[in-house]
Tab-separated table of C-alpha atoms and ligand atoms in Angstrom:
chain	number	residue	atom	x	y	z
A	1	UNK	CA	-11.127	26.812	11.167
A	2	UNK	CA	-13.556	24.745	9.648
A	3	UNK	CA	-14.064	21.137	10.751
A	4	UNK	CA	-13.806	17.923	8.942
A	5	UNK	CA	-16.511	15.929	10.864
A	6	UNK	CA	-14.022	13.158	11.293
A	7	UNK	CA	-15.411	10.389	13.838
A	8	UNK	CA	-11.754	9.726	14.772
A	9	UNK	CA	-12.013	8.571	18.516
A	10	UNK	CA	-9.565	6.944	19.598
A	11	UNK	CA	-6.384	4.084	18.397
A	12	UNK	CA	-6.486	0.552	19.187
A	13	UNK	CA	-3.577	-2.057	19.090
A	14	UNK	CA	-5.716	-5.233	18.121
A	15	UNK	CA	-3.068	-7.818	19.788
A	16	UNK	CA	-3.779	-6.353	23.101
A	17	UNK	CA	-6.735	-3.930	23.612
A	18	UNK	CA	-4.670	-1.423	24.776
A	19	UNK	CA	-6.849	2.174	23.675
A	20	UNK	CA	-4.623	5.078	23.240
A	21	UNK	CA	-5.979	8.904	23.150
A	22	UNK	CA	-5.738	10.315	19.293
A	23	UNK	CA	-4.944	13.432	20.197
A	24	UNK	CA	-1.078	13.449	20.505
A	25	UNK	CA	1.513	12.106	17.970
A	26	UNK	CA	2.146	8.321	18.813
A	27	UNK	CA	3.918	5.635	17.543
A	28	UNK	CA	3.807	1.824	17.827
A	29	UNK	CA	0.672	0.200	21.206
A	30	UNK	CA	3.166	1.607	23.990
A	31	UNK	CA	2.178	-1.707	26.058
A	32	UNK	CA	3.043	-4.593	23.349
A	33	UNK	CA	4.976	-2.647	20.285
A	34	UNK	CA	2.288	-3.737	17.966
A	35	UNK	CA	0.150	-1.115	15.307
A	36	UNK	CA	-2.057	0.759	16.397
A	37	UNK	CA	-5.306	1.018	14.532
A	38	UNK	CA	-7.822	4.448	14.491
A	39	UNK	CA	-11.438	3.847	15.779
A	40	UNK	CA	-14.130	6.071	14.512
A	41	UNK	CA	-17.915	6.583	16.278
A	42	UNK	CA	-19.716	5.155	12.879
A	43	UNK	CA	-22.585	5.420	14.930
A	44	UNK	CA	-22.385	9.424	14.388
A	45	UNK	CA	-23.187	9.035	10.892
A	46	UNK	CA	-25.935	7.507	8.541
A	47	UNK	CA	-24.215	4.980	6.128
A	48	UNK	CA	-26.758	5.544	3.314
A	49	UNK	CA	-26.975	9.262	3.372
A	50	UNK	CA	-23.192	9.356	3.923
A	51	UNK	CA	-22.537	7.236	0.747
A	52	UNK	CA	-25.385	9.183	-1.160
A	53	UNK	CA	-23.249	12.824	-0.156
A	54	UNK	CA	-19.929	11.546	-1.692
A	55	UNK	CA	-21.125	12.422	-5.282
A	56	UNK	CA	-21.210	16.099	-4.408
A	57	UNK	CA	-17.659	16.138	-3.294
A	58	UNK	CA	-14.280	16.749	-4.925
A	59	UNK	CA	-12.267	14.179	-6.493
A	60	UNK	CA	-10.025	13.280	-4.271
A	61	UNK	CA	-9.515	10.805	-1.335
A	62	UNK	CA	-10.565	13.597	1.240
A	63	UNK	CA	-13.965	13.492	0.348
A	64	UNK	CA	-14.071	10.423	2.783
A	65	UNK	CA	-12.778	13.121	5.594
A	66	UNK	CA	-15.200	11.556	8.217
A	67	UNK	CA	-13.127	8.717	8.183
A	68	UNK	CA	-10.125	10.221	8.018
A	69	UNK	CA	-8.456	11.452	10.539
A	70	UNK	CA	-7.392	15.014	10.142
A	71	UNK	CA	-9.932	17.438	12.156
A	72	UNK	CA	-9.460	20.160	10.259
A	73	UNK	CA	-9.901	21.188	6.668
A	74	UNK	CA	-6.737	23.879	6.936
A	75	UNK	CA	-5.105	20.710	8.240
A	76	UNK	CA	-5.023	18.906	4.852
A	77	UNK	CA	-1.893	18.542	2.883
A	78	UNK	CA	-3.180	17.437	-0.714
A	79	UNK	CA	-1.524	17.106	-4.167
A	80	UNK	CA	-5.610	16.360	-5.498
A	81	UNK	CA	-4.618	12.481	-4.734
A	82	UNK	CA	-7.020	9.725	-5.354
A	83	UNK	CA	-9.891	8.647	-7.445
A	84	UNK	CA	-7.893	6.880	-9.539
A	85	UNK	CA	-9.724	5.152	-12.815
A	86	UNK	CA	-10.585	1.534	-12.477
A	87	UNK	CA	-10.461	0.067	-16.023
A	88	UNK	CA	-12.354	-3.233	-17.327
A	89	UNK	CA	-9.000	-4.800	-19.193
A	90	UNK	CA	-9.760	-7.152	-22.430
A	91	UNK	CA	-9.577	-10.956	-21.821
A	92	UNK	CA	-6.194	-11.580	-20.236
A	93	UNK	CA	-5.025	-15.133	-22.332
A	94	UNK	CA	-3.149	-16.511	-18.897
A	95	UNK	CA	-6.721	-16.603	-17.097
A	96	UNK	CA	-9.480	-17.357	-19.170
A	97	UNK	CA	-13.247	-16.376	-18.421
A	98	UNK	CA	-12.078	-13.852	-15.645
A	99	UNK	CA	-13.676	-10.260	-15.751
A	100	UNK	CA	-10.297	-8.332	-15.004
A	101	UNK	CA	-10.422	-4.785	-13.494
A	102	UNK	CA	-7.161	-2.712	-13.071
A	103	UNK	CA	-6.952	0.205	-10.366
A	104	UNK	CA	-4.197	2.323	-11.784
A	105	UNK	CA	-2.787	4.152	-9.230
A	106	UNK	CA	0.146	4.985	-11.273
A	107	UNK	CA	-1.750	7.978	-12.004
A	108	UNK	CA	-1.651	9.540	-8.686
A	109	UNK	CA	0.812	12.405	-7.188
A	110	UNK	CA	4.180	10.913	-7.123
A	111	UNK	CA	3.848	8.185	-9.812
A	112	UNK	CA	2.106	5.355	-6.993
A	113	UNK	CA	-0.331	4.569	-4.116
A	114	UNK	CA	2.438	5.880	-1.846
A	115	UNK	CA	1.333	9.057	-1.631
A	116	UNK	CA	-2.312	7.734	-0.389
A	117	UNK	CA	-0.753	7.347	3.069
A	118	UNK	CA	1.696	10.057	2.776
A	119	UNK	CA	-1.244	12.727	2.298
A	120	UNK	CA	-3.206	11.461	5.222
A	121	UNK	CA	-0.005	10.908	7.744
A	122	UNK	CA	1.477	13.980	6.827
A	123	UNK	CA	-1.380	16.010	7.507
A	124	UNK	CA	-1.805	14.290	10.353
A	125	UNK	CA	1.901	14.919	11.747
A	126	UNK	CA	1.608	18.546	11.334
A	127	UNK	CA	-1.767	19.245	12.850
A	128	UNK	CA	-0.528	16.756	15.958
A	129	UNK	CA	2.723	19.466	16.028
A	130	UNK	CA	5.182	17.110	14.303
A	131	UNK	CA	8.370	19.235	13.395
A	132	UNK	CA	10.379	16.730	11.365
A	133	UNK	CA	9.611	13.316	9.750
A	134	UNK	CA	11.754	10.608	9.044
A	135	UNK	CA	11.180	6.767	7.197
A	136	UNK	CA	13.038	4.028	5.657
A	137	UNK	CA	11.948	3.295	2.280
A	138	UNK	CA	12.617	1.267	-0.620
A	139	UNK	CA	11.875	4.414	-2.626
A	140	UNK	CA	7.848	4.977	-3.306
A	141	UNK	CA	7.385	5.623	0.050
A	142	UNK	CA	10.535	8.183	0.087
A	143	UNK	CA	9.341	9.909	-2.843
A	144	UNK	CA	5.810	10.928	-1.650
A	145	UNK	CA	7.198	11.649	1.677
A	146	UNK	CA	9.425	14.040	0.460
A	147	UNK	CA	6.719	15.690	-1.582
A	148	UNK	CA	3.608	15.601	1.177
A	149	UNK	CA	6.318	16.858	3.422
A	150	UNK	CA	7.467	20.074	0.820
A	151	UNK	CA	3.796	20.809	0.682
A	152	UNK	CA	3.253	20.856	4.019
A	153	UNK	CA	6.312	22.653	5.118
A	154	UNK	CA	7.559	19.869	7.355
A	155	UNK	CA	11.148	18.812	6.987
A	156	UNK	CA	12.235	14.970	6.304
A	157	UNK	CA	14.843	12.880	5.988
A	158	UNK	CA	14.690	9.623	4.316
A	159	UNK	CA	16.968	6.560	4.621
A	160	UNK	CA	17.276	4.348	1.941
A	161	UNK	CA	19.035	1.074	0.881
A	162	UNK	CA	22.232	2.388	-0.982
A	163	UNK	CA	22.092	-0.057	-4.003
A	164	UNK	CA	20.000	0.901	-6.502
A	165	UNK	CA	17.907	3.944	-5.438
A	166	UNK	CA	19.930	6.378	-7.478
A	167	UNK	CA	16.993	7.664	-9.286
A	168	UNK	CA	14.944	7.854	-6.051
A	169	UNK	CA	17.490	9.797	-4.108
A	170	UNK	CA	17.926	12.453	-6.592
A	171	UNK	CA	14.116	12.987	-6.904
A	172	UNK	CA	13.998	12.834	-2.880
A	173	UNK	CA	16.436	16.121	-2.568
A	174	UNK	CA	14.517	18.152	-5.517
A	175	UNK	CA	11.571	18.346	-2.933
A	176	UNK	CA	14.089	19.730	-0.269
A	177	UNK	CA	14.477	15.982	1.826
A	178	UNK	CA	17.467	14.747	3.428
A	179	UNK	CA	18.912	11.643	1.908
A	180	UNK	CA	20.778	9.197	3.978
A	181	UNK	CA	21.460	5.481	2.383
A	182	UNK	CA	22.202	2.609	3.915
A	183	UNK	CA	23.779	-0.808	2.896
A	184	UNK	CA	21.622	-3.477	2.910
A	185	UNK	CA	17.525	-3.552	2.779
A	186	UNK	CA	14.446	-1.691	3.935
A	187	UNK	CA	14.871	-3.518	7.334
A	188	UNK	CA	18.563	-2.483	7.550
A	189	UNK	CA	17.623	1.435	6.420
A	190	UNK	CA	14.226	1.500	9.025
A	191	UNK	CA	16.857	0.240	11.878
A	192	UNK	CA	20.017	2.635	10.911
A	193	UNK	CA	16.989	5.303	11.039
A	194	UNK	CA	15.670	4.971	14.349
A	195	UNK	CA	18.730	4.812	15.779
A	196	UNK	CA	20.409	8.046	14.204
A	197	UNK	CA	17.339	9.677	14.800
A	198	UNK	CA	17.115	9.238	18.631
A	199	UNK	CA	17.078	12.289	20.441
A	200	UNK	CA	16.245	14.295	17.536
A	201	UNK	CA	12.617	15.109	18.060
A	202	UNK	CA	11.705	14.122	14.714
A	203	UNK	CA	8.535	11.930	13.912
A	204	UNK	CA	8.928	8.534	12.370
A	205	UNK	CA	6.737	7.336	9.334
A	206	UNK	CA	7.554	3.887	8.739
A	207	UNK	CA	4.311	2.175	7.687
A	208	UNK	CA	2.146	0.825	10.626
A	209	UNK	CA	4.739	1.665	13.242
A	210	UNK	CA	2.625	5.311	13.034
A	211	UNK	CA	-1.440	4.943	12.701
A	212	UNK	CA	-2.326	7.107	10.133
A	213	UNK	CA	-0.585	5.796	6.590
A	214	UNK	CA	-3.035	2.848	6.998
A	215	UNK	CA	-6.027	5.362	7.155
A	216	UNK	CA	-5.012	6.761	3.705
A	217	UNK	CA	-4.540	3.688	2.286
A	218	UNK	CA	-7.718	2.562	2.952
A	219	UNK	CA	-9.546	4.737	0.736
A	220	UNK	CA	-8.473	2.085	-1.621
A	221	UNK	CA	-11.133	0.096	-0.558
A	222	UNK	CA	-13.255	2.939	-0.359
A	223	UNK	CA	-12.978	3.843	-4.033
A	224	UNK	CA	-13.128	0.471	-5.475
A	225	UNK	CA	-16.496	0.325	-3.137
A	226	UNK	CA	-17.614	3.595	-4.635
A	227	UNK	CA	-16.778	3.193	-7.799
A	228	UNK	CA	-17.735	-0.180	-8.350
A	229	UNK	CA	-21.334	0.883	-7.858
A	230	UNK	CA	-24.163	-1.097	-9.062
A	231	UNK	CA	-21.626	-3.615	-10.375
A	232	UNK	CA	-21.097	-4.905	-7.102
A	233	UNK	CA	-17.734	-5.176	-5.684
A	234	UNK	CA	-15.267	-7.637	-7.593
A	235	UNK	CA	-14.460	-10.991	-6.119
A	236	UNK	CA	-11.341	-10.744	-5.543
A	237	UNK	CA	-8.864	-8.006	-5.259
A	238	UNK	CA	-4.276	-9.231	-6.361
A	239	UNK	CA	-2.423	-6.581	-4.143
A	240	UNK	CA	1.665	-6.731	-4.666
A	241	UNK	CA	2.743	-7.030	-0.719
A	242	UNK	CA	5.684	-5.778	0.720
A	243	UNK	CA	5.090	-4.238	4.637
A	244	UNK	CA	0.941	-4.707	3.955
A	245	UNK	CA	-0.371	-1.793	4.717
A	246	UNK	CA	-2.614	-1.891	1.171
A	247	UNK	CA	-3.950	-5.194	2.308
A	248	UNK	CA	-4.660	-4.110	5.948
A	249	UNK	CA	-6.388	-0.296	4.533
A	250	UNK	CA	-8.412	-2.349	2.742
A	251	UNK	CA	-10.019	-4.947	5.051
A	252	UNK	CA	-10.234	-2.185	7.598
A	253	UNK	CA	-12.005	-0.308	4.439
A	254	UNK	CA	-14.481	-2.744	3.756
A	255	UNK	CA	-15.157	-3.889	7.814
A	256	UNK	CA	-16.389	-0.197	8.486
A	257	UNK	CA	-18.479	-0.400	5.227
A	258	UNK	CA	-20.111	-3.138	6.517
A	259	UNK	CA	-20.644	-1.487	9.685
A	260	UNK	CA	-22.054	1.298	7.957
A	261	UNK	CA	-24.398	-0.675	6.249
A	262	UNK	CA	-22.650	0.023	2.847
A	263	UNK	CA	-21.414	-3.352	1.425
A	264	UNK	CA	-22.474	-7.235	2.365
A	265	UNK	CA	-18.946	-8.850	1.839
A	266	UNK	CA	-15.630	-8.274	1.454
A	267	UNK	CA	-13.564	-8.852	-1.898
A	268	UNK	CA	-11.390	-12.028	-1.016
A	269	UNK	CA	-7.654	-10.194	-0.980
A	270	UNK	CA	-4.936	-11.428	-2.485
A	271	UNK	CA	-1.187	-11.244	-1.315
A	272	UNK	CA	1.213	-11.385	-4.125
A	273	UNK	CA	5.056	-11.497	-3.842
A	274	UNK	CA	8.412	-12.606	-5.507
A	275	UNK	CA	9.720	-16.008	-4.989
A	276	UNK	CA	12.799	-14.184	-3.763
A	277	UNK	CA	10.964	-12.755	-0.771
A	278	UNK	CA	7.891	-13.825	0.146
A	279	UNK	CA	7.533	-13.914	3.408
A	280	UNK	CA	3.294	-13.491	3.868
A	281	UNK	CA	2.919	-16.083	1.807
A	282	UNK	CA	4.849	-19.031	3.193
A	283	UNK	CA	3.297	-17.845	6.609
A	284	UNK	CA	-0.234	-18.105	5.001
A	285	UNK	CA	1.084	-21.673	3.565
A	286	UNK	CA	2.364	-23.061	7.072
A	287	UNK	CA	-0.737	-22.015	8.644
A	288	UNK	CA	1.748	-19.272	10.919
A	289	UNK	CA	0.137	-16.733	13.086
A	290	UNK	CA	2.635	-14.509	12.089
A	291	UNK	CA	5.662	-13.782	9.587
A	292	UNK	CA	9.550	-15.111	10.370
A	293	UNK	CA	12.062	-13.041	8.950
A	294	UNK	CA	13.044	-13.839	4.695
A	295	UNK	CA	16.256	-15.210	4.746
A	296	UNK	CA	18.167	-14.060	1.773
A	297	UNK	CA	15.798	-11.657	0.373
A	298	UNK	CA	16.128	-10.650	-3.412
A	299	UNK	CA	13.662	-8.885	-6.108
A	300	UNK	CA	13.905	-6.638	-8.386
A	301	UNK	CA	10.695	-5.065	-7.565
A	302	UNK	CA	12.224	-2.971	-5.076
A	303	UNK	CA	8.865	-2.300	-3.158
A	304	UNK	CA	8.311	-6.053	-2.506
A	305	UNK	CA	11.873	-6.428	-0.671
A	306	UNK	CA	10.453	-6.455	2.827
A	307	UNK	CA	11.632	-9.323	4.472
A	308	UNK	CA	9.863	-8.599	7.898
A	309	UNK	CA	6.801	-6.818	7.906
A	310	UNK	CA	6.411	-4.855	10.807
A	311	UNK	CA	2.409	-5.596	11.377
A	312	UNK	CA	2.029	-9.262	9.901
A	313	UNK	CA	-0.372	-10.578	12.368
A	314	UNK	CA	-2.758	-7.466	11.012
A	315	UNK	CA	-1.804	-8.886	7.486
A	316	UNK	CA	-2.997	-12.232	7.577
A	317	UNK	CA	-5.901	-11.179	9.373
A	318	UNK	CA	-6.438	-9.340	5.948
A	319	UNK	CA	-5.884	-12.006	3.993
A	320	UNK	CA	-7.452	-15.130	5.656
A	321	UNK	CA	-10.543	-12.776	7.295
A	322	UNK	CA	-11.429	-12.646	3.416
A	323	UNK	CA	-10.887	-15.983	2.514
A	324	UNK	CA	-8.702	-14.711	0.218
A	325	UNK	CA	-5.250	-16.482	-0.081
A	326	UNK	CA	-1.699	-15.767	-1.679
A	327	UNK	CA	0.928	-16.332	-4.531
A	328	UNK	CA	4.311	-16.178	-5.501
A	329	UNK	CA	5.649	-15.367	-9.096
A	330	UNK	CA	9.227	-15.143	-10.500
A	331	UNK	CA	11.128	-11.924	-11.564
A	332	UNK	CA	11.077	-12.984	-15.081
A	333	UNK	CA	7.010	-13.623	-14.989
A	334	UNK	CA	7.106	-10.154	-13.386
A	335	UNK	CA	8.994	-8.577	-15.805
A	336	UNK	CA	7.174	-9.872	-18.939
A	337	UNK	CA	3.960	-9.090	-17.200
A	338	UNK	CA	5.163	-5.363	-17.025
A	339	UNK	CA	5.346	-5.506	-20.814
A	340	UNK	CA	1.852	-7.339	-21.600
A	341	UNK	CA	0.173	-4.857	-19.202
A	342	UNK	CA	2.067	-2.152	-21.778
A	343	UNK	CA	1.447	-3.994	-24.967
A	344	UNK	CA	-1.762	-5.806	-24.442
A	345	UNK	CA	-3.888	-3.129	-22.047
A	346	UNK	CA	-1.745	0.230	-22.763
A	347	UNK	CA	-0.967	0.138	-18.725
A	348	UNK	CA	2.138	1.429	-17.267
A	349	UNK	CA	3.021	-0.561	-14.428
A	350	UNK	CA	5.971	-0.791	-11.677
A	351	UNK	CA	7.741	-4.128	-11.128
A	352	UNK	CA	5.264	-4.319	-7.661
A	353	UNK	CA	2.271	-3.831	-9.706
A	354	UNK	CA	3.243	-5.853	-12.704
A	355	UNK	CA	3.665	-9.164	-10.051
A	356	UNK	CA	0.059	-8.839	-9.341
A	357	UNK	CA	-1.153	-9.001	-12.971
A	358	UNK	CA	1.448	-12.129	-12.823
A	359	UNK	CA	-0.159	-13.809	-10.460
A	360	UNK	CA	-3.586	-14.088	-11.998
A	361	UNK	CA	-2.622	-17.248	-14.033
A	362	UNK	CA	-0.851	-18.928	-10.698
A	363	UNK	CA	-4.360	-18.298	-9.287
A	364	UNK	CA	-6.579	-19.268	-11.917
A	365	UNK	CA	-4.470	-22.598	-12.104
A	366	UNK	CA	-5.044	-23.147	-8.597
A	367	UNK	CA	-8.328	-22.576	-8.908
A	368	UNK	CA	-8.289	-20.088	-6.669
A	369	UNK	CA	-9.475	-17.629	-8.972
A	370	UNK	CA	-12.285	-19.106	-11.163
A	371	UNK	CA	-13.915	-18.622	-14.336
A	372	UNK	CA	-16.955	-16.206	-14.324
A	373	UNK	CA	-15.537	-14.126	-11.365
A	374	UNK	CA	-14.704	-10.652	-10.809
A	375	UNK	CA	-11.076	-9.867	-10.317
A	376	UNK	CA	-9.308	-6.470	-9.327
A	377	UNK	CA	-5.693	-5.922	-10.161
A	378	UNK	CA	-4.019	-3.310	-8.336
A	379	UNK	CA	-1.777	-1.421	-10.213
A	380	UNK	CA	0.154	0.716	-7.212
A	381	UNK	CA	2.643	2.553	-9.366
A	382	UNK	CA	3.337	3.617	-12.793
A	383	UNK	CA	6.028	1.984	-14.397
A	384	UNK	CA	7.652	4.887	-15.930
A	385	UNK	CA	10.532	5.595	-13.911
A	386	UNK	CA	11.653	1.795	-14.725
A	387	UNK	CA	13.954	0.457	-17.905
A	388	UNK	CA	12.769	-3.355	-19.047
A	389	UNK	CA	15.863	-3.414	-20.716
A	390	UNK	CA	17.987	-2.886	-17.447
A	391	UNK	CA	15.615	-5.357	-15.826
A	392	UNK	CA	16.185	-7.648	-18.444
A	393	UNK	CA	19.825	-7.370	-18.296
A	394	UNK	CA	19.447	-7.533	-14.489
A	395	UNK	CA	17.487	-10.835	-14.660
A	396	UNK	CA	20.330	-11.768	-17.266
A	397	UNK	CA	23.041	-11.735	-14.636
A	398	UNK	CA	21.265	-13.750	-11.648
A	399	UNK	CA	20.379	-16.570	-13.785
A	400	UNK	CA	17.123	-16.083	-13.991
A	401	UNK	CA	15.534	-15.983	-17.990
A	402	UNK	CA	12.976	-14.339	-19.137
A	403	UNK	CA	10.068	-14.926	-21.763
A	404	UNK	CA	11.856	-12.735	-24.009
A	405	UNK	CA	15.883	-12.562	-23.043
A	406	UNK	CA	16.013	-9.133	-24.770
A	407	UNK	CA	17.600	-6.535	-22.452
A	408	UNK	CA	17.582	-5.941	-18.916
A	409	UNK	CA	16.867	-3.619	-15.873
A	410	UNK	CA	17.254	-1.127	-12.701
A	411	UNK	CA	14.728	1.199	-11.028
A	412	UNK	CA	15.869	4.538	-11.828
B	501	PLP	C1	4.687	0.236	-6.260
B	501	PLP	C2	4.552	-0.485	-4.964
B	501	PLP	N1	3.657	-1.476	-4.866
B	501	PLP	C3	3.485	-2.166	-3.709
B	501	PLP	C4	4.246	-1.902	-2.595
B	501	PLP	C5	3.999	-2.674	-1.314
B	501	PLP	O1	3.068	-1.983	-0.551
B	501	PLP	P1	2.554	-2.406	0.869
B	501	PLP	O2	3.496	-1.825	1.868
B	501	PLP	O3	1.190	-1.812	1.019
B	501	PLP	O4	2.522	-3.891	0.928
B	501	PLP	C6	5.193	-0.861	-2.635
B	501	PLP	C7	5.999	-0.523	-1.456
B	501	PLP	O5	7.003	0.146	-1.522
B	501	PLP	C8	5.343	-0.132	-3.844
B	501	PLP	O6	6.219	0.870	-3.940
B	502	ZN	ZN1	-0.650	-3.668	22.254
């Protein structure tokens, strides 16, 4: 066996300092319920030579394996994920004088940034003696658990929302999962789980209610560190939020960066969701010190319909420990944006992604974003697997109109 050097320690649950051993499989901080966090001895390691070794490594997001943690390099499941291109788009007419960078993640295993945390968890799972794996999804997440879980020879089952996840369910059971739907959301599918799966012995993967999706995720911040080089990093990063975990990788990305020496400051972040469920962002507009429950939630970007994020306390840390800030946007704005990311920049983007590229002229016309900055767009999933006509047609029949009232829309 040969190690990965990973400085994994320990887990923490930041709403109560409980510490929890790393060494067994473990859910949500068994005193309060809340996430736990890993903790890694970055005093074992010198930032700069650290940073300086990278360039010798492979392509992918293991070459981070320090802070990782999966022990062993037999223990890896990988599908070569990560390193996705950052590309410098051309002036974006909405939000004049910005510099705008796109992460497109749609080029990863799996079609989005899913399988990020799905490569690290899995891994994880099986080395810990995990024998099956379970998660609610609104599909991404499904879809790169199924896979990470073929690969590493791990059954899973997957509950999704019935309505709409056709596509998703099909592609689920060509990698060998179980499908089970459920009426209703994400919420409704990650509560109809846990309770069929009692008993069971299987290993649940929902995201922050098990520690390690969040470590894969943050090699997002890792790359756009890395790759942004002498560049510095940008200003300010638009992330499309549904349960957080993105935003929360990322912060805890850059914070052990600092600690390491390796950056100064920390983009400001960005949460972006729908109008028809946004629950971060009215909590970061009342000032709440965590997220109520979305009412009637509705989207068409199926990955933003999250009503209740499981860890929001950790995501507004995120977002107001950068000074960063959120925004809302329509399904119609998202839509359109999908197609002038296609037309304008030759990006494929998801629904999710497309939001965030929507938001930049919200931003700029707060003045939140300003003229002369740096900003990152996160692209988390290609947009192939998605029909703007259905949309269209979707947006058609809840009253909503678009830009261009051509067609319409469904995930597949
Ligand atoms: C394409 C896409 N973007 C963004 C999100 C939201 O991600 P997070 O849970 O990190 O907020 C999802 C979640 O399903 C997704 O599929
Ligand atoms: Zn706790």
């Amino acid at each position: 066996m040969s190690a990965t050097g990973s400085l994994l320690t320990s887990l923490e649950c930041r709403a109560c300092c409980t510490q929890v051993e790393a060494n067994h499989l473990v859910g949500p901080c068994p005193t309060c319920g809340h996430a736990l966090l890993a903790v890694y001895d970055l005093s074992r390691v010198d930032g700069a030579q650290w940073w300086a070794a990278l360039s010798g490594r492979p392509r992918n997001l293991w070459r981070y394996r320090e802070l990782l943690p999966v022990q062993t390099m037999e223990g890896v499941v990988t599908l070569g994920e990560g390193c996705t291109p950052i590309l410098s788009l051309a002036s974006v007419p909405e939000a004049p004088g910005l510099g705008v960078l796109l992460k497109d993640d749609g080029l990863i295993p799996t079609g989005s940034f899913k399988a990020r945390g799905m490569a690290v968890a899995v891994s994880r799972a099986r080395e810990l003696g995990a024998s099956a794996l379970f998660a609610p999804s609104a599909g991404n997440a499904a879809v790169a658990l199924a896979a990470y879980g073929a690969c590493a020879g791990v059954p899973v089952r997957v509950y999704l929302p019935d309505r709409n996840t056709e596509g998703v369910q099909e592609i689920c059971r060509r990698y060998g999962a179980q499908v089970v739907t459920v009426p209703g959301t994400i919420r409704d599918a990650g509560e109809a789980g846990r309770a069929s799966e009692r008993g069971r012995g299987s290993f649940e993967m929902s995201t922050l209610r098990e520690p390690y999706r969040v470590e894969g995720k943050k090699t997002m911040g890792f790359e756009i560190a890395e790759q942004s080089g002498d560049a510095g990093l940008p200003d300010a990063i638009l992330y499309p939020t549904g349960g957080g975990t993105g935003l929360v990788g990322m912060y805890k990305a850059f914070q052990e960066l600092r600690q390491l020496g390796l950056c100064d400051r920390i983009p400001r972040l960005y949460a972006v969701q729908p109008e028809g469920c946004a629950p971060v962002v009215r909590a970061l507009r009342e000032g709440s010190p965590r997220v109520t429950p979305w009412e009637t939630p509705h989207t068409l970007a199926p990955g933003l319909l999250v009503p209740a994020p499981f860890a929001s306390e950790r995501i507004l840390e995120a977002v107001r420990g950068s000074h960063g800030g959120g925004a809302t946007v329509t399904d119609a704005e998202l839509v359109d944006a999908m197609v002038d990311l296609a037309r304008r920049h030759g990006v494929s983007a998801s629904p999710e992604a497309a939001a965030a590229y929507a938001a930049l002229r919200h931003l700029t016309e707060t003045k939140q974003l300003r003229a002369g900055e740096s900003v990152l767009v996160y692209n988390t999933g290609t947009g192939l697997g998605f029909s703007v006509d259905q949309l269209r047609s979707a947006l058609k029949g809840s009253g909503n109109s678009s830009r261009d009232p051509g067609k319409a829309a469904r995930p597949t």
